Amino acid sequence: MIDHIKILIFDRSEIDRIYNSSKLTFHNYNEKLSHFDFETILTKKTKSYNGILFCRFENKLDILFRPHYLFNNNIHNANDFSVGNCIEIINDFINDFEIVDFSHFKIVNIEFGLNFHFPGYGKDLVTYAEYHKKDQFRTDSELPYSKKSYSIDHRGRANTYKIIKMYCKGLQFPKYTDVDTLRIEVKSKKSAYIKQLGIIDIGDLTNPIVYKNLESELLQVVGELLILDRRIDFDKLNKRGENKLKEYLNTHTWFEALQKGRNEFSRKRKRYFESLVKAGRNVHQELYLIIVKKLESIQYKEVQKGANFPLKCQNEKGADFPAKLEAQKGADFPINIMEICTHLPNEVIELSKEQKDVLKRYGYGVLNYDREEREKMTENERALINSLNKKLAWVSRGEMALTDGNPYRFTKKHRKGFATAKLKRSNNHAMIYLVDCGVPTGRQHAAINKKVAKAINVDYGNRIAFWMQLASIVEIAKEKYNVVVDPSTFLDMINRTRGKKGLPQFLTSKSKSYEKVK
């Protein structure tokens, strides 16, 4: 799974111990002038061991390590490289150099990816890949049928925070794999991104949970691709639908969308996916499922031992991806996770025994970032739950429930907690109260959301304006959503929110003159 890592060492004793090891052999020696004064000569001495390069500078040691290539005797990376294989290679390196203190071996660069097959497309899938998020894929001249997607900084240089690469591995190594083998990779040279994956030093790469984070990241990347499928069949579409889909398959359409409003690109992407569904085939959904299957095939076996938490993937006709997941009856710890999907056959996703034990011990609240419960957890337990949250990143708000007839069931209050998690973190007690009363959130309910935002953020000079705003919120809740809001309690929640923001508060329900104002 991991294709390349760069390890950085600053500790002088570790640098001397590693670089002076009898296992290393001379590789090369370089000198160059400093870019700052053009007088200082900078030297780089490089040694090697089993294809691993050890580059020594004046005050640091860089170790350039390609685990997947090392697994194949440094010949290729065209085959499957499971999580277990990767951990074994990392452990061999640690044992060979007798590394005890992992903290000195920081991971500063990483590249991880997956080889896969997409029947019927092959290298054409690379041709059709157009965008990752809003970053266009650019031709990579290093390999045939290869593209990279990355953002550009103000100087026109590639941002190395996150680079997505898709290419035809079969054309690179035709002797070792099928010619239609493809590969998708994520590359980063920024520690800020790498730390988000749970990776700080080399010791983290021996933890199977970290690879769950890498798997989740790959799935997220695949879910953010925009592929202009030139092989789509128009037979199921009427003339208007055909013309619309042809418009979406034009690269100029997406460039123009980027020049317009902030959300225009996302709106067109959603309509394009809907057109693909009407045409009978959505290449994005098929690719997502292929990657899910491939990731399951390379998972770490010890993580799967004792896991009896199968989630069956069921179709949701006409919807977008990923899958609606339902627990099979009789499972040990079943949860229904409502998500969106089309054209996905029944699939099984397993969770580790450790994750189930943590959920049983601390309850469902930890999935909703329950602060009190999470503070009781160990660092390893938090890592287990974080990886689970990433795996369930497509969970729809307020639609989490358990299988009918099962003793474990999410209450309405618990389901609402998923919708109010962000509000709790921002101390928006006014909106939390409305959600608890039954007022929905989201862009389609922007009118009442904007009024609440004004009530808790505006420093009213005229208090009558505030009372009018409060009255209009209560009225909208009753007329539009048939929800009765208690003005006294709602006012207390507004004051509580305004107090957190340092804004002046108004008469509370406990004030003697409140009834007169009311």
Short mmCIF file of C-alpha atoms in Angstrom, two decimals:
data_model
loop_
_atom_site.label_atom_id
_atom_site.label_comp_id
_atom_site.label_asym_id
_atom_site.label_seq_id
_atom_site.Cartn_x
_atom_site.Cartn_y
_atom_site.Cartn_z
CA MET A 1 0.00 0.00 0.00
CA ILE A 2 2.79 2.43 0.91
CA ASP A 3 4.94 3.16 -2.11
CA HIS A 4 7.44 5.65 -0.73
CA ILE A 5 8.37 7.35 2.54
CA LYS A 6 11.02 9.85 3.54
CA ILE A 7 12.37 9.57 7.08
CA LEU A 8 14.10 12.57 8.64
CA ILE A 9 16.57 12.30 11.55
CA PHE A 10 18.11 15.30 13.39
CA ASP A 11 19.50 13.53 16.46
CA ARG A 12 23.31 13.46 16.07
CA SER A 13 23.85 10.17 17.90
CA GLU A 14 21.23 8.38 15.79
CA ILE A 15 22.66 9.89 12.60
CA ASP A 16 26.14 8.59 13.42
CA ARG A 17 24.87 5.18 14.50
CA ILE A 18 22.74 4.61 11.38
CA TYR A 19 25.06 6.16 8.80
CA ASN A 20 28.19 4.38 10.12
CA SER A 21 26.50 0.98 10.13
CA SER A 22 28.49 -1.77 8.45
CA LYS A 23 25.37 -2.74 6.51
CA LEU A 24 25.55 0.39 4.34
CA THR A 25 27.55 0.69 1.12
CA PHE A 26 28.69 3.82 -0.71
CA HIS A 27 26.25 5.16 -3.31
CA ASN A 28 27.39 8.67 -4.36
CA TYR A 29 28.73 12.04 -3.23
CA ASN A 30 27.39 15.46 -4.30
CA GLU A 31 28.45 19.06 -3.76
CA LYS A 32 26.61 22.28 -4.63
CA LEU A 33 26.70 25.97 -3.78
CA SER A 34 24.27 27.37 -1.23
CA HIS A 35 21.38 29.34 -2.73
CA PHE A 36 21.80 32.00 -0.03
CA ASP A 37 25.38 33.22 -0.44
CA PHE A 38 26.78 31.21 -3.41
CA GLU A 39 30.00 30.74 -1.43
CA THR A 40 29.12 27.98 1.02
CA ILE A 41 29.49 24.48 -0.42
CA LEU A 42 26.79 22.05 0.67
CA THR A 43 27.66 18.36 0.63
CA LYS A 44 25.47 15.27 0.46
CA LYS A 45 26.93 11.85 1.09
CA THR A 46 24.68 8.94 0.13
CA LYS A 47 24.89 5.30 1.12
CA SER A 48 22.47 2.49 0.33
CA TYR A 49 21.10 -0.74 1.77
CA ASN A 50 18.68 -3.03 -0.11
CA GLY A 51 17.61 -0.11 -2.32
CA ILE A 52 17.11 2.20 0.69
CA LEU A 53 19.06 5.45 0.35
CA PHE A 54 20.69 7.17 3.34
CA CYS A 55 21.49 10.81 2.45
CA ARG A 56 23.66 12.59 5.02
CA PHE A 57 23.77 16.37 5.16
CA GLU A 58 25.57 18.61 7.61
CA ASN A 59 22.89 18.46 10.30
CA LYS A 60 20.40 15.79 9.22
CA LEU A 61 19.96 12.37 7.68
CA ASP A 62 17.31 11.61 5.04
CA ILE A 63 16.24 8.01 4.50
CA LEU A 64 14.44 7.35 1.20
CA PHE A 65 12.49 4.14 1.51
CA ARG A 66 10.24 2.33 -1.02
CA PRO A 67 8.50 -0.51 0.87
CA HIS A 68 6.53 -1.86 -2.11
CA TYR A 69 9.60 -2.03 -4.34
CA LEU A 70 11.64 -3.62 -1.54
CA PHE A 71 8.93 -6.28 -1.22
CA ASN A 72 9.67 -7.19 -4.87
CA ASN A 73 13.48 -7.01 -4.58
CA ASN A 74 13.45 -3.41 -5.86
CA ILE A 75 12.21 -4.46 -9.31
CA HIS A 76 8.61 -3.22 -9.53
CA ASN A 77 5.44 -2.29 -7.62
CA ALA A 78 2.97 -3.77 -10.07
CA ASN A 79 1.51 -6.47 -7.80
CA ASP A 80 -0.72 -6.28 -4.73
CA PHE A 81 1.00 -5.07 -1.57
CA SER A 82 -1.14 -5.84 1.45
CA VAL A 83 -1.15 -4.07 4.80
CA GLY A 84 0.45 -7.13 6.39
CA ASN A 85 3.22 -7.14 3.78
CA CYS A 86 3.91 -3.45 4.39
CA ILE A 87 4.06 -3.82 8.17
CA GLU A 88 6.42 -6.77 7.76
CA ILE A 89 8.79 -4.72 5.56
CA ILE A 90 8.74 -1.81 8.04
CA ASN A 91 9.42 -4.14 10.96
CA ASP A 92 12.34 -5.72 9.07
CA PHE A 93 13.86 -2.26 8.60
CA ILE A 94 13.38 -1.43 12.29
CA ASN A 95 14.98 -4.71 13.36
CA ASP A 96 17.87 -4.48 10.86
CA PHE A 97 18.95 -1.12 12.29
CA GLU A 98 17.90 -1.87 15.88
CA ILE A 99 15.67 1.18 16.14
CA VAL A 100 14.34 1.64 19.67
CA ASP A 101 13.34 5.30 19.95
CA PHE A 102 10.89 5.87 17.08
CA SER A 103 10.52 9.58 17.88
CA HIS A 104 13.85 10.36 16.16
CA PHE A 105 12.61 8.88 12.86
CA LYS A 106 10.03 11.39 11.60
CA ILE A 107 7.96 10.70 8.48
CA VAL A 108 8.03 13.87 6.36
CA ASN A 109 7.06 12.50 2.90
CA ILE A 110 4.63 9.74 2.03
CA GLU A 111 3.17 8.16 -1.08
CA PHE A 112 0.55 5.43 -0.89
CA GLY A 113 -1.75 3.89 -3.47
CA LEU A 114 -3.51 0.89 -4.92
CA ASN A 115 -3.30 -1.20 -8.10
CA PHE A 116 -6.67 -2.17 -9.58
CA HIS A 117 -8.48 -3.28 -12.73
CA PHE A 118 -11.49 -1.57 -14.28
CA PRO A 119 -12.95 -4.03 -16.82
CA GLY A 120 -13.77 -2.47 -20.17
CA TYR A 121 -11.85 0.77 -19.62
CA GLY A 122 -8.18 0.08 -18.97
CA LYS A 123 -5.92 3.04 -19.74
CA ASP A 124 -8.89 5.01 -21.11
CA LEU A 125 -9.99 5.62 -17.52
CA VAL A 126 -6.86 7.74 -17.08
CA THR A 127 -7.77 9.66 -20.23
CA TYR A 128 -11.29 10.34 -18.94
CA ALA A 129 -10.17 11.46 -15.44
CA GLU A 130 -10.59 15.25 -15.53
CA TYR A 131 -10.71 16.66 -11.98
CA HIS A 132 -10.06 15.80 -8.36
CA LYS A 133 -12.32 18.16 -6.46
CA LYS A 134 -11.73 21.39 -8.42
CA ASP A 135 -8.10 20.65 -9.33
CA GLN A 136 -7.71 19.56 -12.94
CA PHE A 137 -5.64 16.52 -13.86
CA ARG A 138 -2.51 17.45 -15.81
CA THR A 139 -0.47 15.21 -18.07
CA ASP A 140 2.48 13.61 -16.30
CA SER A 141 5.35 13.30 -18.80
CA GLU A 142 7.25 10.79 -16.65
CA LEU A 143 5.04 7.85 -17.66
CA PRO A 144 2.65 6.98 -20.52
CA TYR A 145 -1.03 7.43 -19.70
CA SER A 146 -0.30 9.23 -16.46
CA LYS A 147 -1.98 12.26 -14.89
CA LYS A 148 -1.53 14.31 -11.73
CA SER A 149 -3.95 16.59 -9.92
CA TYR A 150 -2.79 19.29 -7.51
CA SER A 151 -3.56 22.87 -6.57
CA ILE A 152 -1.38 25.78 -7.73
CA ASP A 153 -0.02 28.48 -5.42
CA HIS A 154 0.14 32.20 -6.26
CA ARG A 155 3.53 31.71 -7.92
CA GLY A 156 2.24 29.04 -10.25
CA ARG A 157 4.01 26.20 -8.44
CA ALA A 158 2.46 22.87 -7.50
CA ASN A 159 1.22 22.63 -3.92
CA THR A 160 2.84 19.52 -2.44
CA TYR A 161 0.32 19.28 0.41
CA LYS A 162 -1.66 16.68 -1.52
CA ILE A 163 -1.03 15.35 -5.03
CA ILE A 164 -3.29 12.78 -6.68
CA LYS A 165 -1.81 10.59 -9.40
CA MET A 166 -3.58 8.12 -11.69
CA TYR A 167 -1.71 6.14 -14.31
CA CYS A 168 -1.54 2.85 -16.20
CA LYS A 169 0.74 0.54 -14.23
CA GLY A 170 0.46 -2.15 -16.90
CA LEU A 171 2.28 0.02 -19.45
CA GLN A 172 5.07 0.75 -16.95
CA PHE A 173 5.67 -2.89 -16.03
CA PRO A 174 4.10 -5.08 -18.76
CA LYS A 175 6.26 -8.07 -17.74
CA TYR A 176 4.87 -8.19 -14.21
CA THR A 177 1.19 -7.36 -14.55
CA ASP A 178 -1.72 -7.17 -16.98
CA VAL A 179 -1.49 -4.30 -19.47
CA ASP A 180 -4.80 -2.87 -18.21
CA THR A 181 -3.66 -2.61 -14.57
CA LEU A 182 -4.23 0.90 -13.23
CA ARG A 183 -2.94 2.64 -10.12
CA ILE A 184 -4.18 5.57 -8.07
CA GLU A 185 -1.81 7.25 -5.60
CA VAL A 186 -1.85 9.99 -2.98
CA LYS A 187 1.40 11.84 -2.36
CA SER A 188 2.29 14.49 0.21
CA LYS A 189 5.44 16.32 1.29
CA LYS A 190 3.77 18.19 4.14
CA SER A 191 3.86 16.99 7.74
CA ALA A 192 0.55 18.73 8.47
CA TYR A 193 -1.25 16.38 6.07
CA ILE A 194 0.71 13.30 7.13
CA LYS A 195 -0.13 13.89 10.80
CA GLN A 196 -3.83 13.93 9.90
CA LEU A 197 -3.38 10.32 8.80
CA GLY A 198 -2.11 9.43 12.26
CA ILE A 199 1.52 9.18 11.10
CA ILE A 200 4.30 11.01 12.95
CA ASP A 201 7.22 8.60 13.11
CA ILE A 202 8.17 5.21 11.70
CA GLY A 203 6.60 3.40 14.64
CA ASP A 204 3.15 4.52 13.48
CA LEU A 205 3.62 2.54 10.25
CA THR A 206 3.57 -0.68 12.27
CA ASN A 207 0.07 0.10 13.60
CA PRO A 208 -2.73 -1.54 11.52
CA ILE A 209 -5.14 1.24 12.54
CA VAL A 210 -3.05 3.78 10.63
CA TYR A 211 -3.63 1.82 7.44
CA LYS A 212 -7.37 2.13 8.01
CA ASN A 213 -6.83 5.88 7.80
CA LEU A 214 -4.94 5.44 4.52
CA GLU A 215 -7.77 3.30 3.17
CA SER A 216 -10.34 5.93 4.17
CA GLU A 217 -8.25 8.63 2.51
CA LEU A 218 -8.06 6.65 -0.75
CA LEU A 219 -11.82 6.11 -0.71
CA GLN A 220 -12.38 9.80 -0.11
CA VAL A 221 -10.12 10.69 -3.02
CA VAL A 222 -11.96 8.28 -5.32
CA GLY A 223 -15.27 9.78 -4.22
CA GLU A 224 -14.02 13.25 -5.19
CA LEU A 225 -12.99 12.36 -8.76
CA LEU A 226 -14.73 13.74 -11.83
CA ILE A 227 -14.51 11.36 -14.79
CA LEU A 228 -15.90 12.38 -18.19
CA ASP A 229 -17.05 9.00 -19.47
CA ARG A 230 -16.86 9.06 -23.28
CA ARG A 231 -18.18 5.48 -23.48
CA ILE A 232 -21.59 6.27 -22.05
CA ASP A 233 -24.59 4.95 -23.98
CA PHE A 234 -27.23 7.59 -24.83
CA ASP A 235 -29.98 5.09 -25.83
CA LYS A 236 -31.93 5.47 -22.57
CA LEU A 237 -32.03 9.27 -22.80
CA ASN A 238 -34.39 11.53 -24.71
CA LYS A 239 -33.01 14.20 -26.99
CA ARG A 240 -32.88 16.84 -24.26
CA GLY A 241 -31.16 14.49 -21.83
CA GLU A 242 -28.67 13.45 -24.49
CA ASN A 243 -27.74 17.04 -25.28
CA LYS A 244 -27.37 17.84 -21.60
CA LEU A 245 -25.08 14.88 -21.01
CA LYS A 246 -22.97 15.79 -24.05
CA GLU A 247 -22.61 19.26 -22.58
CA TYR A 248 -21.31 17.76 -19.33
CA LEU A 249 -18.80 15.65 -21.28
CA ASN A 250 -17.28 18.82 -22.71
CA THR A 251 -14.19 19.96 -20.76
CA HIS A 252 -15.05 23.63 -21.46
CA THR A 253 -18.24 23.22 -19.39
CA TRP A 254 -16.22 22.56 -16.24
CA PHE A 255 -13.73 25.34 -16.88
CA GLU A 256 -16.61 27.81 -17.27
CA ALA A 257 -18.23 26.46 -14.09
CA LEU A 258 -15.07 27.29 -12.15
CA GLN A 259 -15.18 30.87 -13.43
CA LYS A 260 -18.72 31.42 -12.13
CA GLY A 261 -20.07 31.13 -8.58
CA ARG A 262 -18.36 29.21 -5.80
CA ASN A 263 -20.93 26.39 -5.92
CA GLU A 264 -21.51 26.21 -9.67
CA PHE A 265 -18.97 23.42 -10.16
CA SER A 266 -20.53 21.28 -7.41
CA ARG A 267 -24.04 21.82 -8.79
CA LYS A 268 -23.00 20.77 -12.28
CA ARG A 269 -21.19 17.75 -10.90
CA LYS A 270 -24.34 16.63 -9.11
CA ARG A 271 -26.44 17.08 -12.27
CA TYR A 272 -23.83 15.22 -14.32
CA PHE A 273 -24.05 12.27 -11.92
CA GLU A 274 -27.84 12.32 -12.20
CA SER A 275 -27.56 12.23 -16.00
CA LEU A 276 -25.20 9.24 -15.79
CA VAL A 277 -27.71 7.40 -13.59
CA LYS A 278 -30.48 8.09 -16.14
CA ALA A 279 -28.20 6.80 -18.90
CA GLY A 280 -27.82 3.56 -16.95
CA ARG A 281 -24.18 3.66 -15.85
CA ASN A 282 -22.21 5.82 -13.44
CA VAL A 283 -18.49 5.14 -13.80
CA HIS A 284 -17.76 6.88 -10.49
CA GLN A 285 -19.89 4.45 -8.52
CA GLU A 286 -18.39 1.43 -10.26
CA LEU A 287 -14.87 2.69 -9.59
CA TYR A 288 -15.72 3.32 -5.93
CA LEU A 289 -16.97 -0.23 -5.50
CA ILE A 290 -13.88 -1.66 -7.23
CA ILE A 291 -11.61 0.24 -4.83
CA VAL A 292 -13.66 -0.90 -1.82
CA LYS A 293 -13.30 -4.53 -2.90
CA LYS A 294 -9.60 -4.13 -3.56
CA LEU A 295 -8.99 -2.54 -0.15
CA GLU A 296 -10.84 -5.37 1.54
CA SER A 297 -8.59 -7.88 -0.21
CA ILE A 298 -5.38 -6.32 1.15
CA GLN A 299 -6.53 -5.63 4.72
CA TYR A 300 -4.44 -6.72 7.65
CA LYS A 301 -5.62 -10.21 8.63
CA GLU A 302 -4.99 -9.79 12.36
CA VAL A 303 -7.36 -6.83 12.39
CA GLN A 304 -10.10 -8.99 10.88
CA LYS A 305 -9.75 -11.85 13.36
CA GLY A 306 -12.90 -12.27 15.42
CA ALA A 307 -14.67 -9.50 13.51
CA ASN A 308 -18.34 -10.43 13.20
CA PHE A 309 -19.76 -7.02 12.42
CA PRO A 310 -20.89 -7.43 8.80
CA LEU A 311 -22.65 -4.55 7.12
CA LYS A 312 -24.61 -5.45 4.02
CA CYS A 313 -24.52 -2.93 1.20
CA GLN A 314 -27.92 -2.40 -0.42
CA ASN A 315 -28.95 -0.41 -3.44
CA GLU A 316 -30.72 2.91 -3.18
CA LYS A 317 -32.12 3.32 -6.67
CA GLY A 318 -31.48 6.63 -8.35
CA ALA A 319 -29.31 8.03 -5.58
CA ASP A 320 -25.68 9.02 -5.55
CA PHE A 321 -22.87 7.00 -3.94
CA PRO A 322 -21.62 5.47 -1.65
CA ALA A 323 -23.78 2.66 -0.31
CA LYS A 324 -26.63 2.43 2.10
CA LEU A 325 -25.34 -0.02 4.69
CA GLU A 326 -27.55 -2.29 6.71
CA ALA A 327 -26.58 -4.72 9.45
CA GLN A 328 -27.43 -8.35 8.90
CA LYS A 329 -29.82 -9.84 11.42
CA GLY A 330 -28.12 -11.82 14.12
CA ALA A 331 -24.91 -9.82 13.91
CA ASP A 332 -23.15 -9.20 17.20
CA PHE A 333 -23.26 -5.39 17.10
CA PRO A 334 -25.54 -4.33 14.23
CA ILE A 335 -25.97 -0.74 13.13
CA ASN A 336 -27.82 0.65 10.13
CA ILE A 337 -25.80 3.38 8.51
CA MET A 338 -27.98 5.20 6.03
CA GLU A 339 -26.02 6.46 3.05
CA ILE A 340 -26.60 7.08 -0.65
CA CYS A 341 -25.72 4.72 -3.48
CA THR A 342 -26.70 3.22 -6.83
CA HIS A 343 -25.88 0.06 -8.73
CA LEU A 344 -24.06 -1.53 -5.81
CA PRO A 345 -24.63 -5.25 -5.16
CA ASN A 346 -24.63 -6.65 -1.66
CA GLU A 347 -21.26 -6.10 -0.03
CA VAL A 348 -19.84 -6.93 3.40
CA ILE A 349 -17.75 -4.49 5.41
CA GLU A 350 -16.18 -5.82 8.58
CA LEU A 351 -15.06 -3.92 11.67
CA SER A 352 -12.36 -5.13 14.01
CA LYS A 353 -13.09 -6.70 17.36
CA GLU A 354 -11.20 -3.84 19.03
CA GLN A 355 -13.54 -1.23 17.49
CA LYS A 356 -16.62 -3.12 18.62
CA ASP A 357 -15.23 -3.46 22.14
CA VAL A 358 -14.60 0.29 22.35
CA LEU A 359 -18.14 1.07 21.16
CA LYS A 360 -19.61 -1.34 23.67
CA ARG A 361 -17.49 0.07 26.48
CA TYR A 362 -18.15 3.78 25.87
CA GLY A 363 -21.45 3.77 23.95
CA TYR A 364 -22.51 5.33 20.67
CA GLY A 365 -21.74 8.84 21.91
CA VAL A 366 -18.06 8.52 20.98
CA LEU A 367 -19.07 8.31 17.31
CA ASN A 368 -20.53 11.76 17.81
CA TYR A 369 -17.35 13.04 19.47
CA ASP A 370 -18.82 12.92 22.98
CA ARG A 371 -16.12 14.94 24.76
CA GLU A 372 -16.64 13.51 28.25
CA GLU A 373 -16.49 9.90 27.07
CA ARG A 374 -13.56 10.51 24.72
CA GLU A 375 -11.50 12.00 27.55
CA LYS A 376 -11.79 8.67 29.39
CA MET A 377 -10.40 6.77 26.40
CA THR A 378 -6.79 5.86 25.82
CA GLU A 379 -4.92 7.23 22.82
CA ASN A 380 -5.18 3.87 21.05
CA GLU A 381 -8.94 3.69 21.68
CA ARG A 382 -9.39 7.18 20.25
CA ALA A 383 -7.43 6.11 17.18
CA LEU A 384 -9.79 3.15 16.76
CA ILE A 385 -12.86 5.40 16.90
CA ASN A 386 -11.28 8.02 14.61
CA SER A 387 -10.63 5.38 11.97
CA LEU A 388 -14.23 4.17 12.32
CA ASN A 389 -15.55 7.72 11.93
CA LYS A 390 -13.51 8.13 8.74
CA LYS A 391 -14.84 4.82 7.44
CA LEU A 392 -18.36 6.05 8.10
CA ALA A 393 -17.64 9.51 6.72
CA TRP A 394 -20.67 9.35 4.41
CA VAL A 395 -23.18 8.99 7.29
CA SER A 396 -26.25 11.09 6.64
CA ARG A 397 -27.27 13.39 9.47
CA GLY A 398 -30.15 12.22 11.59
CA GLU A 399 -30.61 8.94 9.71
CA MET A 400 -28.71 6.52 11.91
CA ALA A 401 -30.75 3.69 13.36
CA LEU A 402 -30.55 0.01 14.23
CA THR A 403 -32.16 -2.97 12.58
CA ASP A 404 -35.80 -3.47 13.48
CA GLY A 405 -36.30 -5.95 16.27
CA ASN A 406 -32.83 -5.48 17.70
CA PRO A 407 -32.54 -4.52 21.38
CA TYR A 408 -29.94 -1.88 20.55
CA ARG A 409 -31.70 1.08 18.98
CA PHE A 410 -30.73 4.69 18.41
CA THR A 411 -33.32 7.00 19.91
CA LYS A 412 -34.51 10.14 18.14
CA LYS A 413 -32.50 12.16 20.60
CA HIS A 414 -29.33 10.25 19.69
CA ARG A 415 -29.95 10.61 15.96
CA LYS A 416 -30.40 14.35 16.40
CA GLY A 417 -27.01 14.38 18.06
CA PHE A 418 -25.41 13.72 14.68
CA ALA A 419 -27.03 16.87 13.32
CA THR A 420 -26.02 18.98 16.32
CA ALA A 421 -22.40 17.85 16.70
CA LYS A 422 -21.01 20.86 14.85
CA LEU A 423 -23.40 23.21 16.66
CA LYS A 424 -22.19 21.92 20.03
CA ARG A 425 -18.58 22.50 19.09
CA SER A 426 -19.41 26.11 18.19
CA ASN A 427 -21.53 26.62 21.36
CA ASN A 428 -24.61 27.50 19.29
CA HIS A 429 -27.10 26.60 22.03
CA ALA A 430 -29.93 28.51 20.37
CA MET A 431 -29.85 26.39 17.22
CA ILE A 432 -29.33 23.20 19.23
CA TYR A 433 -32.57 23.96 21.09
CA LEU A 434 -34.46 24.47 17.82
CA VAL A 435 -33.10 21.20 16.40
CA ASP A 436 -34.17 19.38 19.58
CA CYS A 437 -37.64 20.87 19.10
CA GLY A 438 -37.76 19.48 15.56
CA VAL A 439 -36.58 22.35 13.35
CA PRO A 440 -34.39 20.92 10.53
CA THR A 441 -31.01 22.32 9.50
CA GLY A 442 -29.32 22.58 6.12
CA ARG A 443 -29.17 24.86 3.11
CA GLN A 444 -32.79 24.24 2.16
CA HIS A 445 -33.80 25.74 5.52
CA ALA A 446 -31.55 28.78 5.25
CA ALA A 447 -34.29 31.31 6.12
CA ILE A 448 -34.67 30.33 9.76
CA ASN A 449 -30.94 29.58 10.08
CA LYS A 450 -30.06 33.12 8.98
CA LYS A 451 -32.52 34.63 11.43
CA VAL A 452 -31.02 32.63 14.29
CA ALA A 453 -27.54 33.70 13.19
CA LYS A 454 -28.59 37.36 13.37
CA ALA A 455 -30.19 36.87 16.77
CA ILE A 456 -27.00 35.46 18.28
CA ASN A 457 -24.39 37.54 16.42
CA VAL A 458 -25.75 41.07 15.91
CA ASP A 459 -24.98 43.72 18.52
CA TYR A 460 -28.45 45.28 18.51
CA GLY A 461 -28.57 49.01 19.17
CA ASN A 462 -32.36 48.94 19.10
CA ARG A 463 -33.73 46.23 21.39
CA ILE A 464 -37.10 46.28 19.67
CA ALA A 465 -35.37 44.88 16.58
CA PHE A 466 -34.12 41.94 18.63
CA TRP A 467 -37.60 41.14 19.99
CA MET A 468 -39.03 41.31 16.46
CA GLN A 469 -36.34 38.89 15.30
CA LEU A 470 -37.13 36.50 18.15
CA ALA A 471 -40.85 36.64 17.40
CA SER A 472 -40.29 35.95 13.67
CA ILE A 473 -38.19 32.83 14.46
CA VAL A 474 -40.90 31.45 16.74
CA GLU A 475 -43.54 32.20 14.09
CA ILE A 476 -41.59 30.53 11.25
CA ALA A 477 -41.00 27.42 13.37
CA LYS A 478 -44.74 27.12 14.01
CA GLU A 479 -46.06 27.94 10.52
CA LYS A 480 -43.43 26.30 8.31
CA TYR A 481 -42.35 23.32 10.42
CA ASN A 482 -45.33 22.93 12.78
CA VAL A 483 -42.93 23.14 15.73
CA VAL A 484 -43.94 24.92 18.93
CA VAL A 485 -40.99 26.82 20.41
CA ASP A 486 -41.15 28.04 23.98
CA PRO A 487 -40.07 31.72 23.75
CA SER A 488 -38.75 31.80 27.32
CA THR A 489 -36.46 28.78 26.92
CA PHE A 490 -35.39 29.91 23.45
CA LEU A 491 -34.48 33.34 24.81
CA ASP A 492 -32.36 31.72 27.53
CA MET A 493 -30.52 29.71 24.86
CA ILE A 494 -29.92 32.86 22.77
CA ASN A 495 -28.51 34.68 25.80
CA ARG A 496 -26.32 31.70 26.62
CA THR A 497 -24.93 31.70 23.06
CA ARG A 498 -24.42 35.46 23.01
CA GLY A 499 -22.66 35.25 26.36
CA LYS A 500 -20.15 32.78 24.89
CA LYS A 501 -19.46 35.31 22.13
CA GLY A 502 -19.06 38.22 24.55
CA LEU A 503 -22.17 40.03 23.25
CA PRO A 504 -24.69 41.87 25.48
CA GLN A 505 -27.60 39.74 26.68
CA PHE A 506 -31.28 40.58 26.91
CA LEU A 507 -33.92 40.08 29.58
CA THR A 508 -34.08 36.42 30.53
CA SER A 509 -37.16 34.43 31.45
CA LYS A 510 -36.08 34.76 35.11
CA SER A 511 -36.29 38.56 35.05
CA LYS A 512 -39.33 40.12 36.73
CA SER A 513 -39.97 42.47 33.80
CA TYR A 514 -39.73 39.72 31.23
CA GLU A 515 -43.47 39.03 31.20
CA LYS A 516 -44.15 42.68 30.42
CA VAL A 517 -41.76 42.60 27.48
CA LYS A 518 -43.22 39.31 26.33
#
